[in-house]
Short mmCIF file of C-alpha atoms and ligand atoms in Angstrom, two decimals:
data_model
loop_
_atom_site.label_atom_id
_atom_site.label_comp_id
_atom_site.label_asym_id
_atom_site.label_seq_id
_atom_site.Cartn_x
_atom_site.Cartn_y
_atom_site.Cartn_z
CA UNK A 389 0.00 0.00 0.00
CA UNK A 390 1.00 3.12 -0.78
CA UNK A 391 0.74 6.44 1.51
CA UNK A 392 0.02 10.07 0.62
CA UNK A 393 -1.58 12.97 2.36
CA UNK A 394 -3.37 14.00 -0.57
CA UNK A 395 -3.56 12.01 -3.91
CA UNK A 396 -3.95 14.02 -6.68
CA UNK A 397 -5.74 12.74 -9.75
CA UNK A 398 -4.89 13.92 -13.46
CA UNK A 399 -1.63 15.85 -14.17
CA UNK A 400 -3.22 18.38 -16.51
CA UNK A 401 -2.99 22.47 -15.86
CA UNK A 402 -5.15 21.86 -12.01
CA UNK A 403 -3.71 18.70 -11.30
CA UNK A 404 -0.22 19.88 -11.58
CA UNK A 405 -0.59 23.00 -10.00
CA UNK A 406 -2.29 21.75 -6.61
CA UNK A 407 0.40 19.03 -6.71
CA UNK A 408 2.78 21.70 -7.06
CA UNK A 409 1.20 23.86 -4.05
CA UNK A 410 0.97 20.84 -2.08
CA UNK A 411 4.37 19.88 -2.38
CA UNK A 412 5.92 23.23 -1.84
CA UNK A 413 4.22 23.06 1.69
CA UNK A 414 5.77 19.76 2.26
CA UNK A 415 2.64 17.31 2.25
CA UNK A 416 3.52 14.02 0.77
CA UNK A 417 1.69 14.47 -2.92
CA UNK A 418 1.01 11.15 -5.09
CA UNK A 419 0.08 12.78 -8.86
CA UNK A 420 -2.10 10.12 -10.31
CA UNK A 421 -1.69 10.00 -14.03
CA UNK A 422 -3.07 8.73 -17.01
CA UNK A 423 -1.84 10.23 -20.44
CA UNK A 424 -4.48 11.52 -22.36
CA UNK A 425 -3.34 9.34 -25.51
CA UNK A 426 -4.31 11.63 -28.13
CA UNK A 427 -2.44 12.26 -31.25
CA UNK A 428 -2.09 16.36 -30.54
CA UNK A 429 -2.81 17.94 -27.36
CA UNK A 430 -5.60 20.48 -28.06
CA UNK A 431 -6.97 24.12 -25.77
CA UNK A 432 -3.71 26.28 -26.95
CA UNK A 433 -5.03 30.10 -26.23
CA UNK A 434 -3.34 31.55 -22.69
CA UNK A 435 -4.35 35.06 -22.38
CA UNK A 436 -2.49 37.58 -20.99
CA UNK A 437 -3.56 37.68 -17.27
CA UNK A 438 -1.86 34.11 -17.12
CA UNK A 439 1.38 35.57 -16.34
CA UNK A 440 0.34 37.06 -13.01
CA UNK A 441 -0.59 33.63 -12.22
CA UNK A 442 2.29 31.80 -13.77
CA UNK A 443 4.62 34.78 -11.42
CA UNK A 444 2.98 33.54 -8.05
CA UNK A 445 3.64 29.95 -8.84
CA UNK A 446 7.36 31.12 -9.59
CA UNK A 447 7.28 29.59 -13.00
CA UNK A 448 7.48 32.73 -14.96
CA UNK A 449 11.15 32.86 -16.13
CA UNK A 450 10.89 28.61 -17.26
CA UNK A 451 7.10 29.62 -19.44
CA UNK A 452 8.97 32.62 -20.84
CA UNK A 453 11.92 30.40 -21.79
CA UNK A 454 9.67 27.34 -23.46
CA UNK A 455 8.38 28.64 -26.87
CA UNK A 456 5.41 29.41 -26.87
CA UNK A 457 4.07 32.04 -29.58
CA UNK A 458 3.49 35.37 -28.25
CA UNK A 459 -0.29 36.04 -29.49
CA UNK A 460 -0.99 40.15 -29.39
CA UNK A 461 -4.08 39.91 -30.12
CA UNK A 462 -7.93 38.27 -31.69
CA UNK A 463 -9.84 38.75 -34.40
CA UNK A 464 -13.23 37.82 -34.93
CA UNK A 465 -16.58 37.62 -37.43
CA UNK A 466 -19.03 37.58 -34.92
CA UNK A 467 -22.50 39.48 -35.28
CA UNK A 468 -21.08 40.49 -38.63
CA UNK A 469 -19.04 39.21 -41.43
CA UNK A 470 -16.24 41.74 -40.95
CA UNK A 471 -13.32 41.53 -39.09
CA UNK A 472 -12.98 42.80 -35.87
CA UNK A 473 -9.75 42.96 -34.55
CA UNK A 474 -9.01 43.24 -30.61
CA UNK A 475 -5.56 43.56 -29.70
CA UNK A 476 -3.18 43.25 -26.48
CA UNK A 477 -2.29 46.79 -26.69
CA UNK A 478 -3.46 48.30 -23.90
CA UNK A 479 -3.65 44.87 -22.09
CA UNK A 480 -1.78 45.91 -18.44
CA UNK A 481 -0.24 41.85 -18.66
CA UNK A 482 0.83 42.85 -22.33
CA UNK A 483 0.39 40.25 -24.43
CA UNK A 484 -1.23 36.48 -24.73
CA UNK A 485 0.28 33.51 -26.18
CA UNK A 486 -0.54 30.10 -28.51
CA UNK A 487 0.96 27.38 -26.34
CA UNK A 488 2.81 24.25 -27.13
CA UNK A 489 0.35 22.31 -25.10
CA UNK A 490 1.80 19.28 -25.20
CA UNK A 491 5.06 21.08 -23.54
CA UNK A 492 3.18 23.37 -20.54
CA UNK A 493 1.26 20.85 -19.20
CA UNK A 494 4.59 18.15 -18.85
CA UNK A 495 6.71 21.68 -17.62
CA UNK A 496 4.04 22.27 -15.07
CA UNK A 497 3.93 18.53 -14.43
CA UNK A 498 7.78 18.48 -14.20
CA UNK A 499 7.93 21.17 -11.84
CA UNK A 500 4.94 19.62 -9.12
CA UNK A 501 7.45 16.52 -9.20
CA UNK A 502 10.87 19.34 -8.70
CA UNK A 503 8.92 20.30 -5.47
CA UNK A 504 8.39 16.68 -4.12
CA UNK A 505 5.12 15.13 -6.00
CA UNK A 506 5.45 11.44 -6.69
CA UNK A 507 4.09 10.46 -10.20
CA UNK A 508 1.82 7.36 -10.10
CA UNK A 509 1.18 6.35 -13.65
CA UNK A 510 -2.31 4.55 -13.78
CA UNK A 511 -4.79 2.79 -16.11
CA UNK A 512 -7.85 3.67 -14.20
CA UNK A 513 -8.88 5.04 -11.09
CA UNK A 514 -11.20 2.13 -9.30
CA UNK A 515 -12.73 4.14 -6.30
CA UNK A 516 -12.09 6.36 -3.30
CA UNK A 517 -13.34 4.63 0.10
CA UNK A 518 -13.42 7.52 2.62
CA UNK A 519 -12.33 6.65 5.99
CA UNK A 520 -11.32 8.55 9.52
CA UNK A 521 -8.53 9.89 9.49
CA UNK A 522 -7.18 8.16 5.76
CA UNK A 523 -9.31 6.90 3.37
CA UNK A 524 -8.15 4.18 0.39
CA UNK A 525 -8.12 5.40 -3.07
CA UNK A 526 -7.65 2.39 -5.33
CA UNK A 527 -6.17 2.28 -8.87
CA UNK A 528 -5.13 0.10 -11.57
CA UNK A 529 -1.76 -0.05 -12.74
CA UNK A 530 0.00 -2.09 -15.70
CA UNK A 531 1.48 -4.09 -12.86
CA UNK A 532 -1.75 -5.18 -11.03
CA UNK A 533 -3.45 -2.98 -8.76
CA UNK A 534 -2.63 -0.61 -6.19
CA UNK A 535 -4.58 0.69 -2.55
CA UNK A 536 -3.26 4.58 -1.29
CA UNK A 537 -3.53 5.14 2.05
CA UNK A 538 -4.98 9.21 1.58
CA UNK A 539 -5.85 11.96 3.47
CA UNK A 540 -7.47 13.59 0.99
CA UNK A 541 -8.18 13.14 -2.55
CA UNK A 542 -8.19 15.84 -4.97
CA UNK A 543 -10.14 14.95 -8.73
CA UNK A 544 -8.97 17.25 -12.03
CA UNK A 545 -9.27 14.45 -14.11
CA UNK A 546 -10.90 16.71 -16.67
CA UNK A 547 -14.49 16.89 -17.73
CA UNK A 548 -14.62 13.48 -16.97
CA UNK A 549 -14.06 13.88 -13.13
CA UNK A 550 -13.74 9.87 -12.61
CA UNK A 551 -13.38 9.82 -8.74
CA UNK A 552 -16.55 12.70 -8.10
CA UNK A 553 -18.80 10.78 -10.48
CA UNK A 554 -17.53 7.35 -9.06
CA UNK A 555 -18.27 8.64 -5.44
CA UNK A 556 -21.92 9.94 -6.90
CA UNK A 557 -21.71 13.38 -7.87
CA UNK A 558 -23.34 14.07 -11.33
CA UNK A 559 -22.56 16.99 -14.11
CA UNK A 560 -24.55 19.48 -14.75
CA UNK A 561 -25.04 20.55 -18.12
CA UNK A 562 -25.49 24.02 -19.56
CA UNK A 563 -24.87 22.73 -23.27
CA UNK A 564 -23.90 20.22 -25.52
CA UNK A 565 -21.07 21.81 -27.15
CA UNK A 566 -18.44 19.50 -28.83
CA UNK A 567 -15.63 20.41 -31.18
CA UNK A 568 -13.47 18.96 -34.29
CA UNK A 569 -10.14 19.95 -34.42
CA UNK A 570 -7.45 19.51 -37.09
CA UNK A 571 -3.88 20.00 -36.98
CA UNK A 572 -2.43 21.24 -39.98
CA UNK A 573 0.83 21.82 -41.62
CA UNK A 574 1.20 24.44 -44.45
CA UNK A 575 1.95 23.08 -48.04
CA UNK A 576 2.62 26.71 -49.30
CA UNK A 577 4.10 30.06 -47.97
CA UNK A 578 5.51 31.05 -44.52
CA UNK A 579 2.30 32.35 -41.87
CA UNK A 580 3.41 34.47 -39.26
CA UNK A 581 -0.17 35.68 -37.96
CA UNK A 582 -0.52 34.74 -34.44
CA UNK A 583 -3.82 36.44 -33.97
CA UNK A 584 -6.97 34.16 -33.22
CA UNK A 585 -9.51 34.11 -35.61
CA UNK A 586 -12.87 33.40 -34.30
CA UNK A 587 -15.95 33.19 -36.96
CA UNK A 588 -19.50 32.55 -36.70
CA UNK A 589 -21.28 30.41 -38.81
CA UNK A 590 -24.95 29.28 -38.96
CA UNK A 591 -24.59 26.08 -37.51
CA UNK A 592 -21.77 27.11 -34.80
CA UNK A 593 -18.76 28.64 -35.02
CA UNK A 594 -15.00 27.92 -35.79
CA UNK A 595 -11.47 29.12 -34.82
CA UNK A 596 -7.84 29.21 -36.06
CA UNK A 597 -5.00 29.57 -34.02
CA UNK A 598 -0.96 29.33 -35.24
CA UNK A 599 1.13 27.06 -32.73
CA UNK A 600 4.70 27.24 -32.11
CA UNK A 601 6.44 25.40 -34.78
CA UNK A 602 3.96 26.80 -37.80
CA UNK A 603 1.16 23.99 -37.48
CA UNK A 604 -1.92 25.37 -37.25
CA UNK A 605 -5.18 24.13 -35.44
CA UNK A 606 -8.57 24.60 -37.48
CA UNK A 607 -11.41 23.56 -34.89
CA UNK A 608 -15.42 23.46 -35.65
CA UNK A 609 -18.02 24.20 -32.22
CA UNK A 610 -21.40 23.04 -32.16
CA UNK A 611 -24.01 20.87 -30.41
CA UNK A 612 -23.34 17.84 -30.32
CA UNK A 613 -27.33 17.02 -31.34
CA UNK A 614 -27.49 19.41 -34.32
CA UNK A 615 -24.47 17.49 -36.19
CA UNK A 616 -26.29 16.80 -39.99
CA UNK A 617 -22.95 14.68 -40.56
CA UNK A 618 -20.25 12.83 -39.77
CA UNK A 619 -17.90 14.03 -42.49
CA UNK A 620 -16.26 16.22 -39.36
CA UNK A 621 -13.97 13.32 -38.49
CA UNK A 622 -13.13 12.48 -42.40
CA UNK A 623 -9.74 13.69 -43.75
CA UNK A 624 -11.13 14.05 -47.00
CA UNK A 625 -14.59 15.71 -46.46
CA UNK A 626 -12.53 17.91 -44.08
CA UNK A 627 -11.78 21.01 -46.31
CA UNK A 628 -14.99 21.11 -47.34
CA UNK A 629 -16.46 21.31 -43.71
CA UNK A 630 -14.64 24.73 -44.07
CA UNK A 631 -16.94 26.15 -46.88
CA UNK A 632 -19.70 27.77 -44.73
CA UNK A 633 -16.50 30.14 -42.89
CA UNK A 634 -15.17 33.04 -45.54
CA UNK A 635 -12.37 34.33 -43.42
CA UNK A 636 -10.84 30.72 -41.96
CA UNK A 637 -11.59 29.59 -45.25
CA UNK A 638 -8.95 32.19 -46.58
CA UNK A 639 -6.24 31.25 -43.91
CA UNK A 640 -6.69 27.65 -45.04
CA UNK A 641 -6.75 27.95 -48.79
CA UNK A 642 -3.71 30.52 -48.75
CA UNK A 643 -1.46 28.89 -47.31
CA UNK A 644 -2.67 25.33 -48.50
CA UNK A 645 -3.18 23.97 -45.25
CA UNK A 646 -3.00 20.00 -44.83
CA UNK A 647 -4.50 17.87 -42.31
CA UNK A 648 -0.94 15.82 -40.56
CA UNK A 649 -4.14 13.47 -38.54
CA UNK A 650 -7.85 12.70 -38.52
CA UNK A 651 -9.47 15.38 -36.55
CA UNK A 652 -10.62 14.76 -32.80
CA UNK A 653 -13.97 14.80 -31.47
CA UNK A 654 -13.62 16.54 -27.97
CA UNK A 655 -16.61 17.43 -25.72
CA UNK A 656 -16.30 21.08 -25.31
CA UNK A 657 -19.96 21.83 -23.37
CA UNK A 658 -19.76 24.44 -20.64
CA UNK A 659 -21.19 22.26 -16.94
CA UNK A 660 -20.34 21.96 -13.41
CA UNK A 661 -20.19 18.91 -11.12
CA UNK A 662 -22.45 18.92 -8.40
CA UNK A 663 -21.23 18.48 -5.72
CA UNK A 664 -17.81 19.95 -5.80
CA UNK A 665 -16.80 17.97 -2.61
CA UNK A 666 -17.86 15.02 -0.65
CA UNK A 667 -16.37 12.85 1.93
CA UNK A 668 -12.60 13.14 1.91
CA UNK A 669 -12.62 14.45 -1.87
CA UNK A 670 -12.50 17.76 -4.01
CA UNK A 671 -12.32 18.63 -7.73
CA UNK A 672 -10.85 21.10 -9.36
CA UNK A 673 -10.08 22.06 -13.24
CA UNK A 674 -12.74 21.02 -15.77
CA UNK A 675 -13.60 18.32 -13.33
CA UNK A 676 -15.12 21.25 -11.05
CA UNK A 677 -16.39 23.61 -13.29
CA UNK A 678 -15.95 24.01 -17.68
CA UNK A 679 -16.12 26.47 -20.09
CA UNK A 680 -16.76 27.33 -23.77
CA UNK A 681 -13.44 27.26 -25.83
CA UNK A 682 -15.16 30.95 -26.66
CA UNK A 683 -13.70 32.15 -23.23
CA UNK A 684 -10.39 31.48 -23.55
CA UNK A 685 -10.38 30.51 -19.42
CA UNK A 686 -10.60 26.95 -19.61
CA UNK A 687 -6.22 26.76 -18.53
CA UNK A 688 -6.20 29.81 -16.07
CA UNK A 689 -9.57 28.74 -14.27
CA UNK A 690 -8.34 25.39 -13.93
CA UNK A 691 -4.74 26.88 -12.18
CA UNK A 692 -6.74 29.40 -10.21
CA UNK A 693 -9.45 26.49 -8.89
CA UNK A 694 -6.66 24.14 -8.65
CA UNK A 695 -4.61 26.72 -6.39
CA UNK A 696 -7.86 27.32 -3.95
CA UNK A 697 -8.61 23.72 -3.84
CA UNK A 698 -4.99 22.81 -2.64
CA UNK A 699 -5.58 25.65 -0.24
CA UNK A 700 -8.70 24.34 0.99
CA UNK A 701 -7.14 21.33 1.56
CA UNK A 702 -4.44 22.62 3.78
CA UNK A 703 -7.27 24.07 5.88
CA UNK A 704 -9.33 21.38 5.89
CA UNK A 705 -6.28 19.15 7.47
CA UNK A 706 -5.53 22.12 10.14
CA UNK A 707 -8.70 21.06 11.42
CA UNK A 708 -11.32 23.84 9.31
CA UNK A 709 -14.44 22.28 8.98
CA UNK A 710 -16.19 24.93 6.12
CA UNK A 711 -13.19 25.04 4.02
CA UNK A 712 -14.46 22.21 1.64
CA UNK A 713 -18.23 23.86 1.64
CA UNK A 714 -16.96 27.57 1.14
CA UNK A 715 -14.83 26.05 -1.98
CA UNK A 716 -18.01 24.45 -3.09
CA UNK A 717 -19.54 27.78 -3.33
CA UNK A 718 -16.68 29.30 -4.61
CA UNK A 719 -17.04 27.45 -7.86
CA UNK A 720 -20.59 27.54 -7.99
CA UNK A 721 -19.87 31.67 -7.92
CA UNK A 722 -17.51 31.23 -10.57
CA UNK A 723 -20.33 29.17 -12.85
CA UNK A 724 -22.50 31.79 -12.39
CA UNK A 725 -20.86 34.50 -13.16
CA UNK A 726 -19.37 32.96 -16.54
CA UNK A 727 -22.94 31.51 -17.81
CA UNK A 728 -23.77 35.41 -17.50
CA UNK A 729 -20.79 36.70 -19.69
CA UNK A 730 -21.22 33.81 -21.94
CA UNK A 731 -24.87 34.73 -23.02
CA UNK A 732 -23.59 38.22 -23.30
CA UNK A 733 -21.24 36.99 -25.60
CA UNK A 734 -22.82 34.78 -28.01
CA UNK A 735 -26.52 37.19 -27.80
CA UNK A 736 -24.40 39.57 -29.83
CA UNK A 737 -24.42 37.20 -32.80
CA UNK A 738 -27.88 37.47 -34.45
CA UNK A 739 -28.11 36.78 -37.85
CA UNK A 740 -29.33 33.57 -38.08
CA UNK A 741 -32.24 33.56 -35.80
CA UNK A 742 -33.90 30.94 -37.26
CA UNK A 743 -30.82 28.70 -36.42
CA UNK A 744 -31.52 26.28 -33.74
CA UNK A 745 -27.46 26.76 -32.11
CA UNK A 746 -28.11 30.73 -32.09
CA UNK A 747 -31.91 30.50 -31.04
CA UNK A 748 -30.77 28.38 -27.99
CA UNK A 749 -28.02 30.77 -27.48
CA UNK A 750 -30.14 34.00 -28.02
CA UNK A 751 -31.27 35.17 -24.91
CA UNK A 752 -30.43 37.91 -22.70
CA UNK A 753 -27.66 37.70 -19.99
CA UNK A 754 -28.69 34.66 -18.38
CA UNK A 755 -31.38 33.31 -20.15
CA UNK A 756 -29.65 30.87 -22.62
CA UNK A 757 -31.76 28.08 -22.62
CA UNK A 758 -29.98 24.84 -21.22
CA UNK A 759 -30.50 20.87 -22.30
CA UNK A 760 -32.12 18.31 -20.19
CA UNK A 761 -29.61 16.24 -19.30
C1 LIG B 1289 -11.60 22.46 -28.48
C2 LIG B 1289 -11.13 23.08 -27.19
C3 LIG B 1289 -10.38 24.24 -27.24
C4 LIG B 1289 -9.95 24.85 -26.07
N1 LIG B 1289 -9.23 26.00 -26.16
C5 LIG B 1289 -8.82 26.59 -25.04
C6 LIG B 1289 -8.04 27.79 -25.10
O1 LIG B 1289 -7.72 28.28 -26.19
N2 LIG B 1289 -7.64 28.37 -23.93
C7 LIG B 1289 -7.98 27.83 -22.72
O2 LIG B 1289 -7.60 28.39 -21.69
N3 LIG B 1289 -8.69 26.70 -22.62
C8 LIG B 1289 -9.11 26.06 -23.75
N4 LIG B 1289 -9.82 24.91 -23.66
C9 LIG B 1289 -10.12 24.35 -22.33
C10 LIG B 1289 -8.87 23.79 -21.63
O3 LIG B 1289 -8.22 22.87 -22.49
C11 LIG B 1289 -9.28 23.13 -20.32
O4 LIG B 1289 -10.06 24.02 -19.57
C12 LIG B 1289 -8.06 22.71 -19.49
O5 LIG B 1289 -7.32 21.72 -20.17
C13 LIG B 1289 -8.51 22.17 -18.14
O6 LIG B 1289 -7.39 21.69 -17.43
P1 LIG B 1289 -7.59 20.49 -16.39
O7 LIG B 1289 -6.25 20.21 -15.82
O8 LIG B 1289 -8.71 20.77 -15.49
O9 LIG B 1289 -8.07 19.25 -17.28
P2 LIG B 1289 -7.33 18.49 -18.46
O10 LIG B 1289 -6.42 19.41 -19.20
O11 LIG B 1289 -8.41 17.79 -19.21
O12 LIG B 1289 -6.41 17.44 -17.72
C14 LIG B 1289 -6.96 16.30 -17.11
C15 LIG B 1289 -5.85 15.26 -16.96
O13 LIG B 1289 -6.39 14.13 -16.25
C16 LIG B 1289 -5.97 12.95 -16.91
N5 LIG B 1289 -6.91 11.89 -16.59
C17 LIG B 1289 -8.15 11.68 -17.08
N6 LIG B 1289 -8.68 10.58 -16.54
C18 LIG B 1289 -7.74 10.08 -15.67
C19 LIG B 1289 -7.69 8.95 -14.82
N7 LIG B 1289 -8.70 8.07 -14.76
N8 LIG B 1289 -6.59 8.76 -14.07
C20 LIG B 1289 -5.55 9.62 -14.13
N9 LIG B 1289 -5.53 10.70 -14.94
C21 LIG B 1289 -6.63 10.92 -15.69
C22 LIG B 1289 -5.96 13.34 -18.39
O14 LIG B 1289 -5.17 12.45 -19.15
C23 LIG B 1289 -5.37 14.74 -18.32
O15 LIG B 1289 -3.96 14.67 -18.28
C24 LIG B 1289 -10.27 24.27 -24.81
C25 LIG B 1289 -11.00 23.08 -24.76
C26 LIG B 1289 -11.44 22.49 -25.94
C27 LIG B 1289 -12.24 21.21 -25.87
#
């Protein structure tokens, strides 16, 4: 058997970060890990604001150092078919960047384990058995099966959020967003814009972002009901997926963009798990609380909850009992407040009103109307 004080499950942007936090204060910090074993690593958009965060942790000068592409700014059809560019400019963080996903989540990974984190590679996670004082998280291994003696047990496996459904909490859905995203490599030409280019289109929207290295990621949103066909996932039928966009169209066609894999399919739907904590457990990340790929928070909210969590569960062990239900309504806060700027946002697009995505998305500032689960 193996002993921790907390067990942390999924080494993504939260898991890594609470591990991280944890460590520093010199808890004993298993990171449960699973790789996500897809061909590209895909959520590449870091706004500006991420440095403050990235500062705190101390990781600054090693993100500066890695690559990444400075992004300075976005530009988006959306409520019209022109252009409209935003830029970093006046931004007081300066400017954004396109990450090398891949690379920041195994840097921030790398540095949870340079502060003391043990890295428990795992199949599956089986179950969390609270208990008084420790409770016994159990997992599979290739090598048979393994029991951790825990403390606490901290779930940012992702949208998935295996332990909090395992131990019965349920998501709640506000959409049914999914996405298809291709990585590309350009056949012709050298392109050096490292804006984001959002466009609306009647059936959803799409986005283009340059990565570091001059692939480029071409991604279609919509609900997951609404899909006419399944030509999304097709190499070949893939270009022509592009012909309701005009202005991704153009980045595509000019510089002959190629497809280097069969897009992904990736849930991408905005929900919340409820509850947030139980008996000896948390979540954090998407596994706590996700947003539209529109908002460009998905990495920094998953830090931020990841950073109160592991302070939550520092208090919780000094003997607070309300730390785990004030988190809880922490990230409840946080839903509500970003299903309000999200109908903001996408109530400014209104040309298609007779288009089942926008008339679901059409309402004012919190009145998007949500699925039945
Ligand atoms: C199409 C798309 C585009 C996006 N674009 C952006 C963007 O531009 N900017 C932005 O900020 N956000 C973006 N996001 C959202 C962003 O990617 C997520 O919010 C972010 O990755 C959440 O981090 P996390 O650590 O909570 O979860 P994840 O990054 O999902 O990490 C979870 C980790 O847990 C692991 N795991 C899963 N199950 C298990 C298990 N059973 N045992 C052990 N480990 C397990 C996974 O392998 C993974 O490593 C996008 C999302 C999508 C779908």
């Amino acid at each position: 058997m193996e002993e921790a004080d907390v067990a942390v499950i999924g080494a993504g942007p939260a898991g890594a970060t609470a591990a991280l936090i944890l460590a520093r204060q010199g808890l004993r910090v298993l990171l449960v890990e699973r790789p996500a074993g897809r061909p590209f690593a895909v959520g590449e958009g870091l706004p500006p604001a991420a440095r403050a965060l990235l500062e705190s942790l101390g990781l600054w000068e090693r993100f500066a150092a890695a690559g990444h592409l400075p992004s300075y700014g976005n530009r988006s059809a959306w409520g019209s078919s022109e252009l409209r560019a935003t830029d970093f400019l006046f931004n007081p963080y300066g400017h954004g960047w396109h990450l090398d996903r891949a690379a920041f989540d195994a840097q921030l990974a790398d540095a949870a384990a340079a502060a003391g984190a043990r890295r428990c590679p795992v199949t599956a996670v089986l179950g969390w058995e609270p208990g008084t004082p420790d409770g016994v998280l159990r997992v599979r291994r290739g090598d048979g099966d393994l029991a951790v003696r825990a403390r606490r047990v901290l779930d940012c496996s992702g949208r998935a959020a295996v332990l909090g459904v395992g131990a019965g909490a349920r998501r709640l859905p506000h959409d049914r967003l999914v996405a298809f995203a291709g990585l590309h490599r350009p056949a012709r030409g050298t392109d050096r814009d490292t804006t984001t280019l959002v466009e609306a289109v009647p059936d959803g929207w799409w986005y283009t972002a340059l990565l570091p290295g001059g692939a480029r990621v071409f991604v279609y949103l919509t609900d997951s009901d609404l899909l006419r066909s399944k030509t999304y996932r097709h190499p070949t039928a893939w270009p022509a997926c592009l012909a309701p966009t005009r202005h991704v169209r153009e980045v595509h066609e000019r510089f002959r963009y190629e497809l280097t894999a069969p897009p992904l399919a990736l849930p991408a739907g905005s929900s919340r798990l409820v509850p947030t904590a139980g008996a000896g457990w948390l979540a954090a990340g998407d596994a706590a609380v996700s947003f539209d790929p529109l908002s460009s928070q998905g990495i920094l909210t998953a830090m931020a909850t990841a950073a109160r969590a592991a302070e939550t569960i520092i208090a919780s062990l000094n003997g607070n009992p309300d730390a785990a239900a004030r988190y809880a309504a922490h990230v409840e806060g946080l839903d509500r407040e970003y299903l309000t700027r999200r109908a903001h946002y996408y109530g400014h697009e209104r040309r298609w009103p007779e288009s089942e995505f926008w008339r679901r998305r059409s309402g004012r500032a919190g009145t998007f109307s949500t699925p039945t689960p």
